[in-house]
Structures are given as structure tokens and as C-alpha cells.
mmCIF file of C-alpha atoms in Angstrom:
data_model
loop_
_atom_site.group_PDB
_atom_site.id
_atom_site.type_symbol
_atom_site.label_atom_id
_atom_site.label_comp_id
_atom_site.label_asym_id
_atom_site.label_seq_id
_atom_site.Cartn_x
_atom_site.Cartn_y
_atom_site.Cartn_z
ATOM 1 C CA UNK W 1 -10.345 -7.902 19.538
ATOM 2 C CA UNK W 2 -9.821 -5.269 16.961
ATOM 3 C CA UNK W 3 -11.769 -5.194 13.607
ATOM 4 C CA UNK W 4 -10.703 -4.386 10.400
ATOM 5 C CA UNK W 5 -12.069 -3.400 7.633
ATOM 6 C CA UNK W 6 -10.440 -3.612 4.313
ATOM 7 C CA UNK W 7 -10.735 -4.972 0.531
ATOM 8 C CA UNK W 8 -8.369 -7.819 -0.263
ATOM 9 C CA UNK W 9 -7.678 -5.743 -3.463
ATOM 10 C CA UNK W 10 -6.748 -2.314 -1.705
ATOM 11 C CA UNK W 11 -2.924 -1.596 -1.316
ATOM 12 C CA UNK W 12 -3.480 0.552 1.464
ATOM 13 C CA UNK W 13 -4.897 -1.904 3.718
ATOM 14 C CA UNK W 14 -2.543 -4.486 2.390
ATOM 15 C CA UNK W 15 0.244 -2.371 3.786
ATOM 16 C CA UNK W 16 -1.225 -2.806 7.136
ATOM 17 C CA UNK W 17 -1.959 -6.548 7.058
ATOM 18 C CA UNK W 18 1.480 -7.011 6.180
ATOM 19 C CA UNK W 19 3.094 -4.845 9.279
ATOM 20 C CA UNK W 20 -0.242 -6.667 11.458
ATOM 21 C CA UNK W 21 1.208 -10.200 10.387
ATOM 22 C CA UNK W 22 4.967 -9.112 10.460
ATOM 23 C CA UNK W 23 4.851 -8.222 13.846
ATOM 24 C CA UNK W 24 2.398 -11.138 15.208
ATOM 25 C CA UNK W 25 -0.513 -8.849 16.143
ATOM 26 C CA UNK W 26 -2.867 -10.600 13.267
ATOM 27 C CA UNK W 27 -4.231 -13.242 15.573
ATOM 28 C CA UNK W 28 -5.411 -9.657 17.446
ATOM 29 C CA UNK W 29 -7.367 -8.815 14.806
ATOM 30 C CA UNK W 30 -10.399 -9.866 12.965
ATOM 31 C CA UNK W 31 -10.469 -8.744 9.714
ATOM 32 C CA UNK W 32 -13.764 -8.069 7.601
ATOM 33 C CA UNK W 33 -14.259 -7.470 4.059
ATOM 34 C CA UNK W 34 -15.722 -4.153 2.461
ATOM 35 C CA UNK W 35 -17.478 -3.232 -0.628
ATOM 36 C CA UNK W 36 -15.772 -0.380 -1.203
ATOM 37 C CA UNK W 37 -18.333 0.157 -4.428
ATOM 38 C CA UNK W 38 -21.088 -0.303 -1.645
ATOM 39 C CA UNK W 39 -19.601 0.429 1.733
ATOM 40 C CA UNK W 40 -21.703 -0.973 4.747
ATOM 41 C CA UNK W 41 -23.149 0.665 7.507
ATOM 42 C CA UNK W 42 -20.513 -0.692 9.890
ATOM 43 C CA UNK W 43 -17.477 0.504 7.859
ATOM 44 C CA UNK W 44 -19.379 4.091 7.787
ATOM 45 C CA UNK W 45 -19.825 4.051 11.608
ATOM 46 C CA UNK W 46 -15.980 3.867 11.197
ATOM 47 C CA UNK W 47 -14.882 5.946 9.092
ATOM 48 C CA UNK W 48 -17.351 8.274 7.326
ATOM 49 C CA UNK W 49 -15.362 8.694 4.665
ATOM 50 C CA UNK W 50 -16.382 5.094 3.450
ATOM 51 C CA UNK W 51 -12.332 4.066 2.863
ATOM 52 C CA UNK W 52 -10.601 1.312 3.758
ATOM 53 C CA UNK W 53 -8.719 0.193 6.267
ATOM 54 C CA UNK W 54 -10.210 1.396 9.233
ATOM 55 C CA UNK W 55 -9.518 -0.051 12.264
ATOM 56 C CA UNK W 56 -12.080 -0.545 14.992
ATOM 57 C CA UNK W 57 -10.353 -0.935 18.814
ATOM 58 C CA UNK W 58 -11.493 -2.748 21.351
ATOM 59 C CA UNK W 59 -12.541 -0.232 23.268
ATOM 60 C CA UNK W 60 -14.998 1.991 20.332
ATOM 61 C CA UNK W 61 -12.843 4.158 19.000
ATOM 62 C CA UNK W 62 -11.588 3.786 14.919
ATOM 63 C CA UNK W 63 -8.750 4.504 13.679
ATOM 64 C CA UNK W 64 -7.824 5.564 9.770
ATOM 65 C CA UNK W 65 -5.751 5.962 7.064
ATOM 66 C CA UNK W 66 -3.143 3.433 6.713
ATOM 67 C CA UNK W 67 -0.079 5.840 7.760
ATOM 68 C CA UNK W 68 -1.976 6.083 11.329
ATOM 69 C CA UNK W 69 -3.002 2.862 11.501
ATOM 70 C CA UNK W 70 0.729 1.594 11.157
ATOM 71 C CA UNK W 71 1.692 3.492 13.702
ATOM 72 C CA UNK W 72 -1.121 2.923 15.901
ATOM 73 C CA UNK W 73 -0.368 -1.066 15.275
ATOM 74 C CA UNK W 74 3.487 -0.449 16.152
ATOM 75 C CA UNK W 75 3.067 1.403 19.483
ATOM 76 C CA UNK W 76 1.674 -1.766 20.605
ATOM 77 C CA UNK W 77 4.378 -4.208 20.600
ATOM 78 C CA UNK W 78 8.439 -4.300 20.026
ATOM 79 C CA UNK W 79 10.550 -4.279 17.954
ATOM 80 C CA UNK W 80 9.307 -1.037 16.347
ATOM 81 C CA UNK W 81 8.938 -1.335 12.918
ATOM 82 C CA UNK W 82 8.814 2.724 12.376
ATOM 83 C CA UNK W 83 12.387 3.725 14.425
ATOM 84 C CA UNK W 84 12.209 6.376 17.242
ATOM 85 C CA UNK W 85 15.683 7.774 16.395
ATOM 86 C CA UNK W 86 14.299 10.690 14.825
ATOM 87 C CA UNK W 87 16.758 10.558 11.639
ATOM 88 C CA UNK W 88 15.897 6.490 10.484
ATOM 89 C CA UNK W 89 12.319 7.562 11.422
ATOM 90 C CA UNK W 90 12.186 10.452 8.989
ATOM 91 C CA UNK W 91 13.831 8.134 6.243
ATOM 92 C CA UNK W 92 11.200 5.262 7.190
ATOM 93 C CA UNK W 93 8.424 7.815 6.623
ATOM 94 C CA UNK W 94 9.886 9.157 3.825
ATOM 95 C CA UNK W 95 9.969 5.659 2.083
ATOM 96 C CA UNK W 96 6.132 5.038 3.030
ATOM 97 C CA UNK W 97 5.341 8.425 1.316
ATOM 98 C CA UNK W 98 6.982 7.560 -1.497
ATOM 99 C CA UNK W 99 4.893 3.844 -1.954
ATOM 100 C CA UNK W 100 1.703 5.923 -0.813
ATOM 101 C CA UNK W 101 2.322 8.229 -3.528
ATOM 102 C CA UNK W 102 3.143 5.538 -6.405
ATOM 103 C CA UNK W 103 0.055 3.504 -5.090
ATOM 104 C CA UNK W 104 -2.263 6.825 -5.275
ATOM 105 C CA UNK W 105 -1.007 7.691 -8.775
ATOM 106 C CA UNK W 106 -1.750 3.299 -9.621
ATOM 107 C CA UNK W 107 -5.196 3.690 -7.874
ATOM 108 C CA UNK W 108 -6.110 6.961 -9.685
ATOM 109 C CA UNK W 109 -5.132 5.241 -13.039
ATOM 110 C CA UNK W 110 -6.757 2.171 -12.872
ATOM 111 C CA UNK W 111 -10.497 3.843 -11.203
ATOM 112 C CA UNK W 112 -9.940 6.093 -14.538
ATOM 113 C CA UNK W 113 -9.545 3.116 -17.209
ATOM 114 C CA UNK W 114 -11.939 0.764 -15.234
ATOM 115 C CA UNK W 115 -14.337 3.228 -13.792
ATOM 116 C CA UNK W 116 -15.441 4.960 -16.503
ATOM 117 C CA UNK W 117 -16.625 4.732 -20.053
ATOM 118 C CA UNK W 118 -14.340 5.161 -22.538
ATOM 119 C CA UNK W 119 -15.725 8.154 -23.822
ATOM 120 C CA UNK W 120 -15.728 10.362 -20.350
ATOM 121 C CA UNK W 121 -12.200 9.119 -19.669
ATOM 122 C CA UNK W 122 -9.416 11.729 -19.704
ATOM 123 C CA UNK W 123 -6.589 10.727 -21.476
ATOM 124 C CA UNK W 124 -4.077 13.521 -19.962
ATOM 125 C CA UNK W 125 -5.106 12.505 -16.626
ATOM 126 C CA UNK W 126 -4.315 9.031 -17.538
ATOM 127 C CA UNK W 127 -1.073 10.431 -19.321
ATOM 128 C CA UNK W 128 0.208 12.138 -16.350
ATOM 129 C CA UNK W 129 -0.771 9.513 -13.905
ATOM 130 C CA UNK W 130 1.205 6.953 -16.031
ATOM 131 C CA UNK W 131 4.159 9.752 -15.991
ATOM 132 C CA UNK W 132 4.151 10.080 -12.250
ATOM 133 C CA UNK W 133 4.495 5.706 -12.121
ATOM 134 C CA UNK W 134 6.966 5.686 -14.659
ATOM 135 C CA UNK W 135 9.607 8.544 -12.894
ATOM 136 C CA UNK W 136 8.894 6.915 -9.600
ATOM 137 C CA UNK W 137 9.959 3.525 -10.579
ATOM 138 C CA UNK W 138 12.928 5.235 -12.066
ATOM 139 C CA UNK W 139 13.840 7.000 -8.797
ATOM 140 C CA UNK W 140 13.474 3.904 -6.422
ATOM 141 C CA UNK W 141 15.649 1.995 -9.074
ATOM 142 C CA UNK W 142 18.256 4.272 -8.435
ATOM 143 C CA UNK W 143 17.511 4.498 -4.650
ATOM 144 C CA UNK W 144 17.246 1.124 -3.792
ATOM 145 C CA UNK W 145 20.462 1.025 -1.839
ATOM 146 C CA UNK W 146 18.735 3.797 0.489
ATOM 147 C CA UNK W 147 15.655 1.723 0.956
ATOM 148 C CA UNK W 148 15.826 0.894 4.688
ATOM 149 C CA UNK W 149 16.131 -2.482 5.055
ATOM 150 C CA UNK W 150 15.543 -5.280 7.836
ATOM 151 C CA UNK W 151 12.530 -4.859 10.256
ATOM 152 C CA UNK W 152 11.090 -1.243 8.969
ATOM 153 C CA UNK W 153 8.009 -0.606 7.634
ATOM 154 C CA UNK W 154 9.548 0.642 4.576
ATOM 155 C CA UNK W 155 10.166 -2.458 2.322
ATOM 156 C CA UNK W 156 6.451 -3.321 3.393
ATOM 157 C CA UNK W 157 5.053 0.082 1.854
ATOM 158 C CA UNK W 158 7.028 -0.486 -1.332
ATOM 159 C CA UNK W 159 6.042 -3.977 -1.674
ATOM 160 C CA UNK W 160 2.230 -2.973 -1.017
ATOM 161 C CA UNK W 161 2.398 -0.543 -3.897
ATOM 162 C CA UNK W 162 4.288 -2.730 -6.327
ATOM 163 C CA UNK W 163 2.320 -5.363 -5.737
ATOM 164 C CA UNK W 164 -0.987 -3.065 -6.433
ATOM 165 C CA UNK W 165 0.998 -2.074 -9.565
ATOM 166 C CA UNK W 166 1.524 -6.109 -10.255
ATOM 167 C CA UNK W 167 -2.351 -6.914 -9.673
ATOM 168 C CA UNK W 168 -3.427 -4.198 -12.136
ATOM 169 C CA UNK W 169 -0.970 -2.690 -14.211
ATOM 170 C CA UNK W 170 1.372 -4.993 -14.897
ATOM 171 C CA UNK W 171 2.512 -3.595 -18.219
ATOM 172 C CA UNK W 172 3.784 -0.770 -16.351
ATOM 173 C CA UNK W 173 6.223 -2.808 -14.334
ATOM 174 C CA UNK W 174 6.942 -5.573 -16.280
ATOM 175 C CA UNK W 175 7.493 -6.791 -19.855
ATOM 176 C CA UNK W 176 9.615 -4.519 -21.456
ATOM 177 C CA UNK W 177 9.858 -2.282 -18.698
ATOM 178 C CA UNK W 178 11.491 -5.138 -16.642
ATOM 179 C CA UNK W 179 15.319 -3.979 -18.440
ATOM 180 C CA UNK W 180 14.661 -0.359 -17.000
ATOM 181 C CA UNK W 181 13.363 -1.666 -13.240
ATOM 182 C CA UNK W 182 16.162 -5.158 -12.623
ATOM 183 C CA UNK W 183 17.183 -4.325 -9.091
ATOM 184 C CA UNK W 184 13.861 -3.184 -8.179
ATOM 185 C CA UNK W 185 11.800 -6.380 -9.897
ATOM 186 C CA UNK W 186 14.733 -8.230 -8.613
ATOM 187 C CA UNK W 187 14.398 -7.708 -5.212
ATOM 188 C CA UNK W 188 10.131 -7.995 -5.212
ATOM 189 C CA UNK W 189 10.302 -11.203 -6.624
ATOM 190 C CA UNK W 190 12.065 -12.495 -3.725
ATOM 191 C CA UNK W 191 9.721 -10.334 -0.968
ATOM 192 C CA UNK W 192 6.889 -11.651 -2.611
ATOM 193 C CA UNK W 193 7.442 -15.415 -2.034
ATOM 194 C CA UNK W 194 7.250 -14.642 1.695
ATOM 195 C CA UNK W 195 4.397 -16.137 4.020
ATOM 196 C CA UNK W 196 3.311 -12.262 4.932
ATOM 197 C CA UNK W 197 3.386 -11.361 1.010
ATOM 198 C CA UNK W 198 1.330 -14.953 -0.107
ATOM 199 C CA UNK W 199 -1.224 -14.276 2.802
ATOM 200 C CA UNK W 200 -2.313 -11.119 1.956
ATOM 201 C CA UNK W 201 -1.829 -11.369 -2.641
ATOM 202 C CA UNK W 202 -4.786 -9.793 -3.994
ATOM 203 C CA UNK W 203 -6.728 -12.294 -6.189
#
């Protein structure tokens, strides 16, 4: 079997437990939980740059970050969830970037507020992190008819990183942000009640 390791709190590896489950490979895999705070000797033989997921094959090697692992995962079994026509691939990928990059700016916001005293924390770092969530939720708002839909990895990426965004900032998605966001919070209220989304929520 493969192994991997991941934090039930960590978007990125949440992205690739939904795409595992979504494409019935998650009875391949045995999943273990990391310390990220305090990463084991295990995850470092891994991946020495201590970060989850990493995924451990059945045969020694490991493979990481999440954009590799996803592909990895999808080479192995049809229907592709990342399209080999080169043009819906490029869109596909594009989409994933985007969620990476609104779930990097999330992560890098909350490690400020929750890692640090108050005192050493920089409040134009956490100004122009909050900037960068705010304008991307405003550009997939007014992209969401472009977001590729059906059996592509894309609507998993986006629902990774709102649902990182959900688990920790909430105030930046919702309440009175929820007028500015309604086909966007429309449409992740429904993903979210699916089996994928409730097996892997972040509590």
C-alpha cells in the first residue's frame, strides 16, 4: 500500500484526499497523521522538507507537493481527473494554481496571527495577505462560469482552499462578505455536503 502523510487541518493534503477518494484509490492508501509543529522521523525520511502530504509508494520512493502528488495519483487509474488535451489541461492547472495560491496567502495569514505574539506580528504582511484573499475571491466570483466543471481536479482545489479559508478565517468569506461572494458561497455550500467533502472536514 501507499502511505500518506498529512494533517487533517492542512488544505494541501486535503486536496489530495479528496482526488484519492474521488477516484476510488483511498482504500490504496493508508493515511497517517503528522505533527507538522513536530514532524516525525518517518515523515522526514519522506520528505526532508518536513511538509505535508508526502506520499510514500509501495515500492520506497516518496512523492511531494500536492500538485505532483495529484498527478502522480491520476496516472494511475481512469477517468483522468487532470485532461490530456493540452488546452482543458492548461485551464485545469490553471484553476489549481489559483486555489494553491488563495490557500498559501490563508496559510501565511493565519501562521502570522496564530504563530506569533502579538507584538512580533507584522501587520502589513497581514494587510497584504488579507488583500491578496480578498481580490482572489473577487476574481473567482466573476470566473465561476470558467471553473471547469464535472470530473476535474479543479472544483476539488477550490473547494480545498475555501474550505481552509472556512476552518480558519471565516470572517473573510462569510458574514458580510457573503453579499460580495453569492455564486461562489453558493456553489461550496452544496460541494461541501458531499461524502468526499464530509470525510476529509478539518475539525
Amino acid at each position: 500500500m501507499m502511505k500518506l502523510f498529512y494533517s487533517p487541518t492542512s488544505p494541501y493534503a486535503r486536496k489530495v484526499r479528496l482526488l484519492a477518494i474521488e477516484k476510488g484509490l483511498d482504500t490504496l492508501i493508508e493515511t497517517v497523521t503528522i505533527d507538522t509543529a513536530n514532524p516525525a522521523p518517518e515523515l522526514l525520511n519522506a520528505n526532508p522538507l518536513g511538509k505535508v502530504p508526502a506520499l510514500w509508494l509501495d515500492h520506497g520512493e516518496t512523492i511531494f507537493d500536492s500538485p505532483v502528488i495529484c498527478r502522480y495519483l491520476d496516472n494511475l487509474k481512469q477517468p483522468y481527473w487532470i485532461p490530456r488535451e493540452p488546452t482543458a489541461e492548461i485551464e485545469v492547472l490553471r484553476w489549481e494554481a489559483l486555489a494553491d495560491g488563495l490557500t498559501d496567502a490563508a496559510y501565511n495569514l493565519v501562521m502570522e496571527q496564530r504563530g506569533r505574539p502579538e507584538q512580533e506580528r507584522s501587520p502589513r504582511a497581514m494587510e497584504r495577505w488579507t488583500t491578496e484573499i480578498t481580490r482572489t475571491l473577487r476574481y473567482i466570483e466573476t470566473h465561476m462560469a470558467t471553473l471547469p466543471s464535472g470530473t476535474t481536479l479543479a472544483p476539488l482545489a477550490l473547494a480545498a482552499a475555501l474550505g481552509y479559508l472556512d476552518f480558519r478565517l471565516s470572517h473573510l468569506l462569510r458574514s458580510e462578505r457573503s453579499e460580495q461572494y453569492p455564486t461562489l458561497l453558493a456553489w461550496y455550500d452544496t460541494l461541501r455536503e458531499s461524502p468526499a467533502m464530509r470525510a476529509t472536514q478539518p475539525s
